[in-house]
Tab-separated table of N, CA and C in Angstrom:
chain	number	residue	atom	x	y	z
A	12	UNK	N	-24.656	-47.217	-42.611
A	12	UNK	CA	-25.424	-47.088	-43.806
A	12	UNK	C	-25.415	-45.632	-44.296
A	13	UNK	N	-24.957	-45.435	-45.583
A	13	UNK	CA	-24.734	-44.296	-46.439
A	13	UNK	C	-26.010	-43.929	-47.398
A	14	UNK	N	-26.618	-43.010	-47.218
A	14	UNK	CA	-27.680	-42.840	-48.094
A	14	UNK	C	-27.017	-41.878	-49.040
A	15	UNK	N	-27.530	-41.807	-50.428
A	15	UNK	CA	-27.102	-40.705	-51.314
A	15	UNK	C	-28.446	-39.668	-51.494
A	16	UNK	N	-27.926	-38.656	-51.682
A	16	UNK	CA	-29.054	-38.038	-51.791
A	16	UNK	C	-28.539	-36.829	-53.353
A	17	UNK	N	-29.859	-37.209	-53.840
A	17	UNK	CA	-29.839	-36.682	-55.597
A	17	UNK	C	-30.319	-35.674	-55.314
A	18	UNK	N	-29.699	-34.281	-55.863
A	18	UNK	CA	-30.210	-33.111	-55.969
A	18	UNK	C	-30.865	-33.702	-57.140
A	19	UNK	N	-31.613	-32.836	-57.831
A	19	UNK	CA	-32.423	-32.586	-58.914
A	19	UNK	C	-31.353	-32.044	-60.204
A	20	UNK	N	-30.691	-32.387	-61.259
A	20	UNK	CA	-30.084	-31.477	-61.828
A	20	UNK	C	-30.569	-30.403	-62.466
A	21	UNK	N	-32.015	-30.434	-62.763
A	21	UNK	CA	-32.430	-29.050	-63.224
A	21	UNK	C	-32.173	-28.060	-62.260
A	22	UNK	N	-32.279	-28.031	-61.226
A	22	UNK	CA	-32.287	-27.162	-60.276
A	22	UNK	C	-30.524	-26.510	-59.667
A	23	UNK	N	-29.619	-27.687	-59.882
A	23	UNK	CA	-27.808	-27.687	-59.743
A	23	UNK	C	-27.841	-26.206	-61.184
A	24	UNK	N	-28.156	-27.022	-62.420
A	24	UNK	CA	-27.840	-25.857	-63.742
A	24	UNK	C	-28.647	-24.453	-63.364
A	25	UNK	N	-29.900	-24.606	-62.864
A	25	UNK	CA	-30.145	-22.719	-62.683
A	25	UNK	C	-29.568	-22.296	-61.731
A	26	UNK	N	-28.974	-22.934	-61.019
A	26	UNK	CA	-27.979	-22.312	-59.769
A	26	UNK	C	-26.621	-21.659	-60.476
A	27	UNK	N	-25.850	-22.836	-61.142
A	27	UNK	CA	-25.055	-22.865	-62.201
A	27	UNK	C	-25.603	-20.842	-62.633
A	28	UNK	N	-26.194	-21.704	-63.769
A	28	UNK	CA	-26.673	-20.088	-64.549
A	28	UNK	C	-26.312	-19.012	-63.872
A	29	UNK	N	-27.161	-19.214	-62.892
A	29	UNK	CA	-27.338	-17.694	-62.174
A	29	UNK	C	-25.945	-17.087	-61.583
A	30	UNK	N	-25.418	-18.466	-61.124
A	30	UNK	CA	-23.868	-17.818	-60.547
A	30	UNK	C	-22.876	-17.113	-62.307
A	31	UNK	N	-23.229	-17.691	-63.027
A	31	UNK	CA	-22.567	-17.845	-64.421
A	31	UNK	C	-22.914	-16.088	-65.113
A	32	UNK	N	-24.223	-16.124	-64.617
A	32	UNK	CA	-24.988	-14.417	-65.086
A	32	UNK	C	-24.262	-13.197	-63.650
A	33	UNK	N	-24.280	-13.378	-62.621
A	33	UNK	CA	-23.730	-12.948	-61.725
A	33	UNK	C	-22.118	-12.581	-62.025
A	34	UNK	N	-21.359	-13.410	-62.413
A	34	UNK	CA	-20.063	-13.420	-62.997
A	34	UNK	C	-19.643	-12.577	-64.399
A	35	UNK	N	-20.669	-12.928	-65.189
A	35	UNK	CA	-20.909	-12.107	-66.309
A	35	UNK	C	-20.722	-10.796	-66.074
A	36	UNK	N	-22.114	-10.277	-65.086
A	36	UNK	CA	-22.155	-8.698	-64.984
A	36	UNK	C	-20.962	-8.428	-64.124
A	37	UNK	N	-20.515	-9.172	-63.528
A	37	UNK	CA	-19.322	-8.346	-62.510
A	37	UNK	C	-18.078	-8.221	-63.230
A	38	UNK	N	-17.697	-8.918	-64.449
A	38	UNK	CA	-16.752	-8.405	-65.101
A	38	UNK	C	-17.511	-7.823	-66.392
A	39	UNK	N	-18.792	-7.529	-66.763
A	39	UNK	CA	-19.057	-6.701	-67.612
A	39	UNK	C	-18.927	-5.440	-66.960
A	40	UNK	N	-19.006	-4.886	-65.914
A	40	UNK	CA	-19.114	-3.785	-65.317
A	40	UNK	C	-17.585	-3.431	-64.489
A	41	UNK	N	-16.922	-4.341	-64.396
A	41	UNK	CA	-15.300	-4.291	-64.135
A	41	UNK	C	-14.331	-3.818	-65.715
A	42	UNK	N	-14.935	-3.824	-66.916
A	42	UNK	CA	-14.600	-4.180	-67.935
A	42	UNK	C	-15.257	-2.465	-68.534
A	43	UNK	N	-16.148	-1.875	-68.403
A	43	UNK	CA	-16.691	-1.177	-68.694
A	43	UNK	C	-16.313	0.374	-68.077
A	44	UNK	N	-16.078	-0.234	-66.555
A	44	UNK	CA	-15.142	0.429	-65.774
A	44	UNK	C	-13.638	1.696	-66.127
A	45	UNK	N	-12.997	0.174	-66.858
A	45	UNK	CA	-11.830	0.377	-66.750
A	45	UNK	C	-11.822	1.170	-68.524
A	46	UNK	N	-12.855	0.875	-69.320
A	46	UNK	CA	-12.951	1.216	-70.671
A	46	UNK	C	-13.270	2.785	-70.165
A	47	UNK	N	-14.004	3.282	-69.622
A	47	UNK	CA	-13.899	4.815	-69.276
A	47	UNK	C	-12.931	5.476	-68.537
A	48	UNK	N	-12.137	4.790	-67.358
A	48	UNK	CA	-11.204	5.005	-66.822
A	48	UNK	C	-10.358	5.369	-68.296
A	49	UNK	N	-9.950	4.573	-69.039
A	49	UNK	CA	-9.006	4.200	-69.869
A	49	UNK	C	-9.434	5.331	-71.092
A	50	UNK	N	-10.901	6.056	-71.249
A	50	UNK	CA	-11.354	7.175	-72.044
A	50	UNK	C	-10.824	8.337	-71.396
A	51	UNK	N	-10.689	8.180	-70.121
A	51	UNK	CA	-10.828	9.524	-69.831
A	51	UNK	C	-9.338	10.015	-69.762
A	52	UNK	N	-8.324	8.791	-69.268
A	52	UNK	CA	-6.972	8.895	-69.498
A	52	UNK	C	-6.238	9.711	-70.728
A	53	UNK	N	-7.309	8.973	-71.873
A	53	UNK	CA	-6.470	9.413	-73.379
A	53	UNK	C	-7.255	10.212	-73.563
A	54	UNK	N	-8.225	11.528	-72.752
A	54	UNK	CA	-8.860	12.837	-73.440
A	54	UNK	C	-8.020	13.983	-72.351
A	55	UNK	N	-7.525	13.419	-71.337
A	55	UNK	CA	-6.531	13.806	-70.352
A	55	UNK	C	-4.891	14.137	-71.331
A	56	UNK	N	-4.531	12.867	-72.345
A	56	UNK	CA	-3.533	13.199	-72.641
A	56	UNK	C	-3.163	14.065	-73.517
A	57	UNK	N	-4.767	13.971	-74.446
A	57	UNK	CA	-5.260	14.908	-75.567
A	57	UNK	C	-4.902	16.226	-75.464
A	58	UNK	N	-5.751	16.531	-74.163
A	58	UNK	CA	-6.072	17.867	-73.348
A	58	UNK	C	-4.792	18.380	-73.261
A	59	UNK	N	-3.887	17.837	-72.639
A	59	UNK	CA	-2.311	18.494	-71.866
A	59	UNK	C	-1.575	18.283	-73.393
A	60	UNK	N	-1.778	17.445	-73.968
A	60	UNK	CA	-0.716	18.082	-75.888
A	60	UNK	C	-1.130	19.183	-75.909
A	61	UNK	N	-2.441	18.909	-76.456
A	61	UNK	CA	-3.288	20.659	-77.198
A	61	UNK	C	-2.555	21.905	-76.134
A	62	UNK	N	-2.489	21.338	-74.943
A	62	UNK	CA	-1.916	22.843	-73.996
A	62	UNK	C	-0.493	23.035	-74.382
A	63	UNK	N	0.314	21.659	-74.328
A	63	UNK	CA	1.670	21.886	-74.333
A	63	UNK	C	1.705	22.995	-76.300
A	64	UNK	N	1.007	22.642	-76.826
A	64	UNK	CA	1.316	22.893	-78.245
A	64	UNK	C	0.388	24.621	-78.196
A	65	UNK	N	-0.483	24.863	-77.551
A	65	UNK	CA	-0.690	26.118	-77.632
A	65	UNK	C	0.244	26.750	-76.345
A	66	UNK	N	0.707	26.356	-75.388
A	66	UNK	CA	1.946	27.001	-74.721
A	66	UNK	C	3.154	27.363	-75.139
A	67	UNK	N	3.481	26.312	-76.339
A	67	UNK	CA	4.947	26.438	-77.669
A	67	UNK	C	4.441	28.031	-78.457
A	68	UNK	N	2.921	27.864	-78.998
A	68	UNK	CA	2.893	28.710	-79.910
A	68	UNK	C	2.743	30.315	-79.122
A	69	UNK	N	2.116	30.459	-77.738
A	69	UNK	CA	2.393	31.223	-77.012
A	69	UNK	C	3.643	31.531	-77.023
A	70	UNK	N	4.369	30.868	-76.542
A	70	UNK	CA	5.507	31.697	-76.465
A	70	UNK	C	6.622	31.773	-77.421
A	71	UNK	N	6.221	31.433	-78.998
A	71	UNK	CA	6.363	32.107	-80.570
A	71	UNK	C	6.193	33.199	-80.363
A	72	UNK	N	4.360	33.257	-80.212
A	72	UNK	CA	4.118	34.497	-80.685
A	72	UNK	C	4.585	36.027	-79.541
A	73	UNK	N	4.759	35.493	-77.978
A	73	UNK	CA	5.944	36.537	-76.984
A	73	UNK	C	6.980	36.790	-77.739
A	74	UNK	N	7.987	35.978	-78.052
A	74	UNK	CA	9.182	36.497	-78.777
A	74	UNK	C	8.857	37.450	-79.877
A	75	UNK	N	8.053	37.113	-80.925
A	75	UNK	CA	7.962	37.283	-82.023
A	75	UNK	C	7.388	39.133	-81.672
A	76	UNK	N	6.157	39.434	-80.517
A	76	UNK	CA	6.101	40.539	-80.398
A	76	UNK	C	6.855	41.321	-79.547
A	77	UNK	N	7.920	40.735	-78.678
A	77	UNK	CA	8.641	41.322	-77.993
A	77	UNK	C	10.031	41.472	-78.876
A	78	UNK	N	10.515	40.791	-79.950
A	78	UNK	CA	11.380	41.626	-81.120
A	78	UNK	C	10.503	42.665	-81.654
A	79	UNK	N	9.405	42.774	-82.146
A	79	UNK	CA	9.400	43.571	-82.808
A	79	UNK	C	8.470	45.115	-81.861
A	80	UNK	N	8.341	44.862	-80.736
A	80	UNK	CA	8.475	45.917	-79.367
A	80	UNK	C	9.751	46.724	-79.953
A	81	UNK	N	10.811	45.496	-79.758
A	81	UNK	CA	11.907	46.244	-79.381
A	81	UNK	C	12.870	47.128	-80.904
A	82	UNK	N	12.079	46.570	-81.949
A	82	UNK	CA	12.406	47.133	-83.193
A	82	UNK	C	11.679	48.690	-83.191
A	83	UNK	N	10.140	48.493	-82.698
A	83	UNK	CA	9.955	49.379	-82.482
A	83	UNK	C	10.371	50.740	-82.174
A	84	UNK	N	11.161	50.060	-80.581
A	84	UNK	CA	11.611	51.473	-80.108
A	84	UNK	C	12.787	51.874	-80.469
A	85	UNK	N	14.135	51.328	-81.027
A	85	UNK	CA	14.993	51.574	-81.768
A	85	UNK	C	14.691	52.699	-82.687
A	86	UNK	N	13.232	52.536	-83.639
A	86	UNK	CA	13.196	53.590	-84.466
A	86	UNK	C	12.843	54.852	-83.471
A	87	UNK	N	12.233	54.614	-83.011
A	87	UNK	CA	11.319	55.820	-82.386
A	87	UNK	C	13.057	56.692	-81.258
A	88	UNK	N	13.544	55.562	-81.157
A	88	UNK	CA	15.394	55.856	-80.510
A	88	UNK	C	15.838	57.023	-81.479
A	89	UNK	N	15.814	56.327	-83.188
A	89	UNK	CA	16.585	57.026	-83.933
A	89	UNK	C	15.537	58.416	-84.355
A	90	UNK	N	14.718	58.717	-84.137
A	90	UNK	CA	14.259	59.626	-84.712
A	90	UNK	C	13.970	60.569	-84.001
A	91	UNK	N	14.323	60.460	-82.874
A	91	UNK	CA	14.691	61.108	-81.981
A	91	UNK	C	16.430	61.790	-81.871
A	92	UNK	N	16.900	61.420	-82.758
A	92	UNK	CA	18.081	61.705	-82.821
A	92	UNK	C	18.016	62.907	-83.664
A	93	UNK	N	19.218	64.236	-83.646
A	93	UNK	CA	19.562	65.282	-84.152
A	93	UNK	C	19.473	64.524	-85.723
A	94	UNK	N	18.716	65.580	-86.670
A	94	UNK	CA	19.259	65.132	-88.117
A	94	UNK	C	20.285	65.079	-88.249
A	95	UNK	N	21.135	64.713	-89.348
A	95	UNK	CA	22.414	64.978	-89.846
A	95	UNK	C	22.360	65.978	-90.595
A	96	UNK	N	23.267	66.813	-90.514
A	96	UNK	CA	23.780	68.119	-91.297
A	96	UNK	C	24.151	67.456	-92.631
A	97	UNK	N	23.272	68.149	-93.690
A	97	UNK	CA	23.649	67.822	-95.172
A	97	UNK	C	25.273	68.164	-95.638
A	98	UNK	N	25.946	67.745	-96.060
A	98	UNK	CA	27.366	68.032	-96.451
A	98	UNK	C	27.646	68.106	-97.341
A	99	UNK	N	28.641	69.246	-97.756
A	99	UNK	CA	28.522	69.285	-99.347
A	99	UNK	C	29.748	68.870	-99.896
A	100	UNK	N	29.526	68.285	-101.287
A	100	UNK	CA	31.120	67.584	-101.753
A	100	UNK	C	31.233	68.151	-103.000
């Protein structure tokens, strides 16, 4: 002899629920997770452009003052040099 035995279904659905709310927050917070993971990635990639692009313009502006260093001393080369004797024609 087999007896059945009836849960209550009100009581099966708040079980339900609760596992259903439980599930909820664990991928609301798996989900929320990965949304800051995933912020902080693209202020990471932000960060290293802005460097790569002020490291380009760095080293513009090296060249740019190390020609004109070296223009510099060229003059300061030539003026240091004997005048030239005026010549007459």
């Amino acid at each position: 002899m087999v007896t059945e035995v009836q849960a209550p279904t009100e009581a099966i659905q708040e079980i339900l629920k609760a596992q259903h709310k439980r599930v909820l927050s664990f991928t609301d917070s798996v989900s929320r997770e990965n949304l800051e993971k995933a912020e902080e990635i693209e202020m990471k990639k932000k960060s290293t452009k802005k460097n790569l692009v002020a490291a380009a313009d760095g080293s513009k502006i090296a060249a740019k003052a190390k020609e004109t260093y070296a223009k510099r001393l060229k003059k300061q080369h030539r003026s240091k040099k004997a005048p030239k004797k005026a010549t007459m024609t």
